[in-house]
Coordinates of C-alpha atoms in Angstrom, one line a residue:
M1162 CA 9.0 -5.8 3.5
D1163 CA 9.1 -4.2 0.3
F1164 CA 6.5 -2.0 2.2
D1165 CA 8.4 1.3 1.3
D1166 CA 7.3 4.0 -1.7
T1167 CA 7.7 3.4 -4.6
W1168 CA 7.9 5.9 -8.1
H1169 CA 8.0 6.1 -11.7
P1170 CA 10.6 6.0 -13.1
A1171 CA 11.0 3.1 -11.2
T1172 CA 12.5 2.8 -8.0
H1173 CA 12.0 3.3 -3.9
P1174 CA 12.8 7.3 -3.9
S1175 CA 13.2 7.6 0.3
G1176 CA 14.7 4.3 1.4
A1177 CA 18.2 5.9 0.9
V1178 CA 17.8 9.4 1.8
L1179 CA 15.4 9.9 4.8
P1180 CA 17.9 7.3 6.9
V1181 CA 20.9 9.5 6.3
L1182 CA 19.1 12.5 7.2
L1183 CA 17.7 11.4 10.5
A1184 CA 21.1 9.4 11.3
L1185 CA 22.7 13.4 10.4
S1186 CA 20.3 15.4 12.4
E1187 CA 21.0 13.2 15.3
A1188 CA 24.9 13.3 14.8
L1189 CA 25.6 16.6 14.3
P1190 CA 26.4 19.0 17.1
P1191 CA 23.4 20.9 18.7
S1192 CA 24.5 24.4 17.4
P1193 CA 23.5 25.2 15.0
K1194 CA 20.4 23.6 14.8
C1195 CA 19.3 21.8 11.7
S1196 CA 15.7 22.6 11.2
G1197 CA 12.7 20.7 9.9
L1198 CA 12.9 23.1 6.6
D1199 CA 16.5 22.0 5.9
L1200 CA 15.9 18.3 6.6
L1201 CA 12.8 18.4 3.8
L1202 CA 15.0 20.5 1.5
A1203 CA 17.7 18.2 1.9
F1204 CA 15.5 15.2 1.2
N1205 CA 13.9 16.7 -1.5
V1206 CA 17.4 17.3 -3.3
G1207 CA 18.2 13.6 -2.6
I1208 CA 14.6 12.5 -4.2
E1209 CA 15.5 15.0 -7.2
V1210 CA 18.9 14.0 -8.2
Q1211 CA 17.3 9.9 -8.1
G1212 CA 14.6 11.4 -10.4
Q1213 CA 16.6 13.0 -13.0
L1214 CA 19.0 10.3 -13.7
L1215 CA 16.3 8.2 -14.1
C1216 CA 14.6 10.2 -16.7
F1217 CA 17.7 10.3 -18.7
S1218 CA 17.2 6.7 -19.8
K1219 CA 14.7 4.9 -21.7
E1220 CA 15.2 1.7 -19.6
A1221 CA 14.5 2.9 -16.2
N1222 CA 10.8 3.4 -17.4
D1223 CA 10.4 -0.3 -17.6
I1224 CA 10.4 -2.4 -14.4
P1225 CA 14.3 -3.3 -14.3
K1226 CA 16.0 -5.8 -15.4
R1227 CA 19.3 -5.3 -14.4
F1228 CA 20.1 -3.7 -11.8
H1229 CA 18.1 -3.1 -8.7
P1230 CA 17.1 1.2 -9.1
P1231 CA 17.6 2.2 -5.3
S1232 CA 21.1 0.7 -5.5
V1233 CA 22.1 2.5 -8.1
V1234 CA 20.0 6.2 -8.3
G1235 CA 19.7 5.6 -4.5
T1236 CA 22.7 6.0 -3.6
L1237 CA 23.8 9.1 -5.4
G1238 CA 20.4 10.5 -4.2
S1239 CA 22.2 9.9 -0.3
A1240 CA 25.3 11.7 -1.4
A1241 CA 22.9 14.7 -2.8
A1242 CA 21.2 14.7 0.2
T1243 CA 24.2 14.6 2.5
S1244 CA 26.0 17.1 0.8
K1245 CA 22.9 19.4 0.7
F1246 CA 22.4 18.9 4.5
L1247 CA 25.8 19.4 5.6
G1248 CA 26.1 22.3 3.3
L1249 CA 28.9 21.3 1.1
S1250 CA 30.1 23.3 -2.1
M1251 CA 29.0 22.3 -5.3
T1252 CA 32.7 21.4 -6.2
K1253 CA 32.6 19.0 -3.0
C1254 CA 29.2 18.1 -3.9
R1255 CA 30.1 17.6 -7.6
E1256 CA 33.0 15.2 -5.9
A1257 CA 30.5 13.1 -3.5
L1258 CA 28.4 12.5 -6.9
A1259 CA 31.6 11.1 -8.6
I1260 CA 32.7 8.7 -5.4
A1261 CA 28.9 7.8 -4.9
V1262 CA 28.7 6.5 -8.6
S1263 CA 31.8 3.7 -7.8
H1264 CA 29.3 2.7 -4.7
A1265 CA 26.5 2.4 -7.0
G1266 CA 24.9 -0.7 -8.4
A1267 CA 23.3 -3.9 -7.3
P1268 CA 22.0 -7.1 -9.8
I1269 CA 18.0 -7.5 -9.7
A1270 CA 18.5 -11.7 -9.5
N1271 CA 19.1 -10.9 -5.5
A1272 CA 15.0 -9.7 -5.5
A1273 CA 13.2 -12.1 -3.5
T1274 CA 16.2 -12.6 -1.4
Q1275 CA 16.7 -11.8 2.5
T1276 CA 19.8 -9.8 0.5
K1277 CA 17.3 -7.2 -1.6
P1278 CA 16.7 -4.4 1.4
L1279 CA 20.9 -4.5 2.4
H1280 CA 20.8 -2.9 -1.7
I1281 CA 18.9 0.0 0.0
G1282 CA 21.0 -0.1 3.3
N1283 CA 24.0 0.1 1.7
A1284 CA 23.0 2.6 -1.3
A1285 CA 22.4 5.2 1.9
R1286 CA 25.0 4.0 3.7
H1287 CA 27.8 4.4 0.8
G1288 CA 25.9 7.7 -0.3
M1289 CA 26.7 9.4 3.0
E1290 CA 30.2 8.1 2.7
A1291 CA 30.9 9.6 -0.7
A1292 CA 29.9 12.9 0.5
F1293 CA 32.5 12.4 3.7
L1294 CA 35.2 11.3 1.5
A1295 CA 35.0 14.4 -1.1
M1296 CA 35.0 16.7 2.1
L1297 CA 38.5 14.9 2.8
G1298 CA 39.3 15.9 -0.3
L1299 CA 39.0 12.4 -2.5
Q1300 CA 38.2 13.0 -5.9
G1301 CA 36.6 11.4 -8.7
N1302 CA 35.8 12.0 -12.5
R1303 CA 34.0 15.2 -12.2
Q1304 CA 32.1 14.3 -15.7
I1305 CA 30.6 10.9 -14.7
L1306 CA 27.3 11.7 -14.6
D1307 CA 27.8 12.7 -18.5
M1308 CA 29.3 9.5 -20.2
Q1309 CA 28.6 6.6 -20.8
T1310 CA 31.2 4.7 -19.2
G1311 CA 30.4 6.2 -16.5
F1312 CA 26.7 6.7 -14.8
G1313 CA 25.8 5.0 -18.4
A1314 CA 27.2 2.1 -17.4
F1315 CA 24.2 1.0 -15.7
Y1316 CA 21.6 2.1 -18.2
A1317 CA 22.2 1.0 -21.9
N1318 CA 20.4 4.1 -23.0
Y1319 CA 21.7 6.8 -20.6
S1320 CA 21.5 10.4 -22.5
P1321 CA 22.2 13.2 -20.4
K1322 CA 20.2 16.1 -20.5
V1323 CA 21.6 19.8 -19.1
L1324 CA 19.0 20.7 -16.5
P1325 CA 17.3 24.3 -16.3
N1326 CA 18.1 26.5 -14.0
L1327 CA 17.2 27.0 -10.5
D1328 CA 14.7 29.7 -11.8
S1329 CA 12.9 27.7 -14.5
H1330 CA 13.1 24.4 -12.8
T1331 CA 10.2 22.0 -11.5
W1332 CA 10.6 19.9 -8.9
L1333 CA 9.8 16.2 -9.9
L1334 CA 7.7 15.8 -6.9
D1335 CA 5.6 18.5 -7.7
Q1336 CA 4.4 16.6 -10.8
Q1337 CA 4.0 13.1 -9.9
D1338 CA 3.2 11.5 -6.4
V1339 CA 4.7 8.6 -4.9
A1340 CA 2.9 5.3 -4.7
F1341 CA 2.6 4.1 -1.3
K1342 CA 2.0 0.3 -1.1
R1343 CA -1.4 -1.3 1.3
F1344 CA 0.9 -4.2 1.5
P1345 CA 4.3 -5.3 1.9
A1346 CA 4.6 -6.7 -1.8
H1347 CA 6.4 -6.3 -5.2
L1348 CA 4.3 -3.3 -6.7
A1349 CA 3.3 -5.3 -9.8
T1350 CA 1.3 -7.2 -7.5
H1351 CA -1.1 -4.7 -6.4
W1352 CA -2.3 -4.9 -9.7
V1353 CA -2.9 -8.6 -9.4
A1354 CA -4.5 -8.2 -5.8
D1355 CA -6.8 -5.8 -7.0
A1356 CA -8.2 -7.3 -10.0
A1357 CA -8.2 -10.7 -8.3
A1358 CA -10.4 -9.3 -5.0
S1359 CA -13.2 -7.9 -7.7
V1360 CA -13.5 -11.4 -9.2
R1361 CA -13.8 -12.8 -5.8
K1362 CA -17.4 -10.8 -5.3
H1363 CA -18.2 -13.2 -8.4
L1364 CA -17.4 -16.4 -6.2
V1365 CA -18.2 -15.4 -2.8
T1366 CA -21.3 -14.4 -1.4
D1367 CA -21.6 -12.9 2.6
R1368 CA -19.2 -15.1 4.2
A1369 CA -19.2 -17.8 2.4
L1370 CA -16.1 -19.8 1.9
L1371 CA -14.2 -19.6 -2.0
P1372 CA -15.2 -23.1 -3.5
I1373 CA -11.6 -23.7 -4.8
D1374 CA -13.1 -27.3 -5.6
R1375 CA -15.2 -25.8 -8.4
I1376 CA -12.4 -23.9 -9.8
A1377 CA -10.7 -24.9 -12.9
R1378 CA -8.7 -22.6 -14.2
I1379 CA -7.0 -19.6 -12.9
V1380 CA -5.2 -16.9 -15.6
L1381 CA -3.4 -14.1 -15.1
R1382 CA -2.9 -11.6 -17.7
I1383 CA 0.3 -9.1 -16.9
P1384 CA 3.6 -8.0 -17.9
D1385 CA 6.8 -10.3 -18.9
V1386 CA 8.8 -9.7 -15.4
Q1387 CA 10.7 -12.6 -14.6
Y1388 CA 11.4 -12.2 -10.9
V1389 CA 8.3 -12.0 -10.3
N1390 CA 7.1 -14.9 -11.8
R1391 CA 7.4 -17.8 -8.8
P1392 CA 4.4 -20.3 -9.4
F1393 CA 5.5 -22.4 -6.2
P1394 CA 7.0 -19.7 -3.4
D1395 CA 8.5 -21.1 -0.8
S1396 CA 9.7 -18.0 1.4
E1397 CA 7.7 -14.9 2.6
H1398 CA 10.5 -13.1 0.6
E1399 CA 9.9 -15.0 -2.5
A1400 CA 6.2 -14.3 -2.0
R1401 CA 6.2 -11.0 -2.1
H1402 CA 7.5 -11.6 -5.5
S1403 CA 5.1 -14.0 -6.9
F1404 CA 2.1 -13.2 -8.9
Q1405 CA 0.6 -15.9 -8.6
F1406 CA 0.7 -16.1 -4.5
V1407 CA -0.8 -12.8 -4.3
A1408 CA -3.8 -14.1 -6.6
C1409 CA -4.3 -16.5 -4.9
A1410 CA -4.5 -15.9 -1.4
T1411 CA -6.5 -12.8 -2.4
L1412 CA -8.7 -14.8 -3.7
L1413 CA -9.0 -17.4 -1.2
D1414 CA -8.7 -14.5 2.1
G1415 CA -10.6 -11.4 0.6
G1416 CA -7.2 -8.8 0.6
I1417 CA -3.4 -9.2 1.5
T1418 CA -1.9 -8.2 4.9
V1419 CA 1.6 -8.2 6.6
P1420 CA 0.5 -11.6 7.9
S1421 CA -0.2 -13.1 4.4
F1422 CA 3.2 -14.0 3.8
H1423 CA 4.5 -15.5 7.0
K1424 CA 5.7 -19.5 6.4
C1425 CA 2.2 -20.4 7.8
Q1426 CA 0.0 -18.9 5.4
I1427 CA 2.6 -19.8 2.2
N1428 CA 2.2 -23.0 3.0
R1429 CA -1.6 -23.5 3.4
P1430 CA -3.0 -26.6 1.8
Q1431 CA -5.7 -24.3 -0.1
V1432 CA -3.0 -21.8 -1.5
R1433 CA -1.0 -24.8 -3.2
E1434 CA -3.9 -26.2 -4.4
L1435 CA -5.1 -22.9 -6.0
L1436 CA -1.2 -21.9 -7.5
S1437 CA -1.3 -25.2 -9.0
K1438 CA -4.3 -24.1 -11.6
V1439 CA -3.0 -20.7 -11.7
E1440 CA -1.3 -20.0 -15.8
L1441 CA 0.0 -16.3 -17.1
E1442 CA -0.6 -15.1 -20.2
H1443 CA 1.3 -11.6 -21.4
P1444 CA -0.4 -9.5 -24.1
Q1445 CA 1.6 -7.5 -26.1
D1446 CA -0.1 -4.8 -25.2
N1447 CA 0.9 -5.3 -21.4
L1448 CA 3.8 -3.5 -20.8
P1449 CA 6.4 -3.8 -17.9
S1450 CA 6.0 -0.2 -16.5
F1451 CA 4.6 0.6 -13.7
N1452 CA 2.8 3.6 -15.5
T1453 CA 1.3 1.8 -17.5
L1454 CA 1.2 -1.9 -16.8
Y1455 CA -2.4 -3.7 -16.4
C1456 CA -3.5 -7.2 -14.7
E1457 CA -6.5 -8.8 -15.7
I1458 CA -7.8 -11.9 -14.3
S1459 CA -9.9 -14.6 -15.4
V1460 CA -11.3 -17.7 -13.3
T1461 CA -13.4 -20.1 -14.8
L1462 CA -15.1 -22.6 -13.1
N1463 CA -15.8 -26.8 -13.5
D1464 CA -18.6 -25.7 -15.7
G1465 CA -17.6 -23.5 -17.7
A1466 CA -18.5 -20.4 -16.6
T1467 CA -15.5 -17.7 -16.4
F1468 CA -15.6 -14.3 -14.3
T1469 CA -13.0 -12.0 -15.7
E1470 CA -11.9 -8.5 -13.8
R1471 CA -9.6 -5.8 -14.9
S1472 CA -7.2 -3.5 -13.0
D1473 CA -5.8 -0.2 -14.5
T1474 CA -4.7 1.5 -11.2
F1475 CA -4.8 0.3 -8.2
Y1476 CA -5.5 2.4 -4.6
G1477 CA -2.2 3.5 -3.8
H1478 CA -0.9 4.5 -7.0
W1479 CA 0.2 7.8 -7.7
R1480 CA -2.8 8.3 -10.3
K1481 CA -4.8 7.1 -7.2
P1482 CA -2.9 7.9 -4.1
L1483 CA -4.1 7.3 -0.8
S1484 CA -5.9 9.7 1.5
Q1485 CA -3.9 11.1 4.1
E1486 CA -6.1 9.2 6.5
D1487 CA -5.1 6.5 5.2
L1488 CA -1.9 7.1 5.0
R1489 CA -1.7 8.0 8.7
E1490 CA -3.2 4.6 9.5
K1491 CA -0.6 2.6 7.2
F1492 CA 2.1 4.2 9.5
R1493 CA -0.1 3.6 13.0
A1494 CA 0.0 0.1 12.1
N1495 CA 3.4 -0.4 11.5
A1496 CA 5.2 2.5 13.8
S1497 CA 3.1 0.9 17.0
S1498 CA 4.3 -2.4 16.6
V1499 CA 7.8 -0.8 18.2
L1500 CA 6.9 2.6 19.4
S1501 CA 4.1 3.7 22.0
C1502 CA 0.7 5.1 20.9
D1503 CA 1.6 8.5 22.1
T1504 CA 4.4 8.3 20.5
V1505 CA 3.2 7.7 17.1
D1506 CA 1.0 10.6 17.1
R1507 CA 3.6 13.0 18.2
L1508 CA 5.3 11.7 15.5
T1509 CA 2.7 12.0 13.2
E1510 CA 1.9 15.6 14.1
M1511 CA 5.6 16.4 14.3
V1512 CA 6.0 15.4 10.2
E1513 CA 2.7 17.0 9.0
N1514 CA 4.0 20.4 10.2
L1515 CA 8.0 19.3 9.9
E1516 CA 8.3 22.9 8.1
D1517 CA 7.9 24.2 11.3
L1518 CA 10.2 22.5 13.3
E1519 CA 12.9 24.3 14.8
D1520 CA 15.1 21.1 15.7
C1521 CA 15.1 18.4 14.0
S1522 CA 17.0 16.3 16.1
V1523 CA 13.5 15.5 17.8
L1524 CA 12.5 13.2 15.4
T1525 CA 15.1 10.5 16.0
T1526 CA 14.7 11.4 19.8
L1527 CA 11.2 9.9 19.3
L1528 CA 12.0 7.2 16.9
K1529 CA 14.8 5.8 19.3
G1530 CA 11.6 4.5 21.1
P1531 CA 11.0 3.9 24.8
S1532 CA 11.7 7.2 26.7
S1533 CA 10.3 8.4 29.9
P1534 CA 7.4 11.1 28.5
E1535 CA 9.2 14.0 30.8
M1536 CA 12.1 13.4 28.6
V1537 CA 10.4 13.8 25.4
S1538 CA 8.7 16.9 26.5
K1539 CA 11.8 18.3 27.5
S1540 CA 13.6 18.0 24.2
I1541 CA 10.7 19.2 22.4

């Protein structure tokens, strides 16, 4: 759904790591138990490895043009998290990362298709498989993370550096939060939605409808990101990767929600009419980086009146993170479609106190869904 967390340099950090740790916690024998603290540490290791690898490349600071980042660094994050969770030696962990590099990489051309979510699923699976193969004795090039012909094949300007020792190491998650999306679409479209919602206030009063027939022109000043430039999206996946659609849907409805990307919503005559009036401009100072980009939107009416608004940071960005309550509400809204309200509340409380959980396999017991309260209580 493109609803997962996003980071800078650009990737979705959790999707390739958390499912692996939940699967392992379920599959491992009950003795010795893996605690919530064990899961948290392995999770952080998986995130840290991804972030450090991305920091070795200037190209990784920009919105990607060649490889989908979770398919690259996510695979190594999965391998690292698996290695930590299973207690592999440094040597075996190095082998796991080397093997994972040969599993990594998917082209950005499959963004906005049903295959894009497969990238992150494969990253999770392949990273875990790499750790298992290392445990069985398979070997790779132990210098692969240092080489242009190794991990450097994914990034043209890859320049790795020696990391400080653990005593002076600062975790990347301590330096920067992640971005949590309020609606399921490419992160760059969130600036567009924010600016469009602001300009709509000039066009609509109270509960009146947007005066579509009075709008002559809509200009979006955004970075040049071609795979999010889709003037007339034809599917929900294309709409999630369309500056134009998100702008028009926000102008029309006042905001974006999960149902906004349903086929019937995409093909509304009002949306198609607005889409025909959209033009894109790419200011030279608006670089394709999630850390610096902005969106400016101008709506010109038939009488020549023009209204302009700009968004530099949307609510949910790491510079302007969601409140804890809004984060809980997002989880409730999504999880309650497949889990009972009681289970959702139990999961929320458990995750917020994860470091105190003695057996993290309880998480998977709850996540499996329908089971009697007595069974869940007994497992807890």
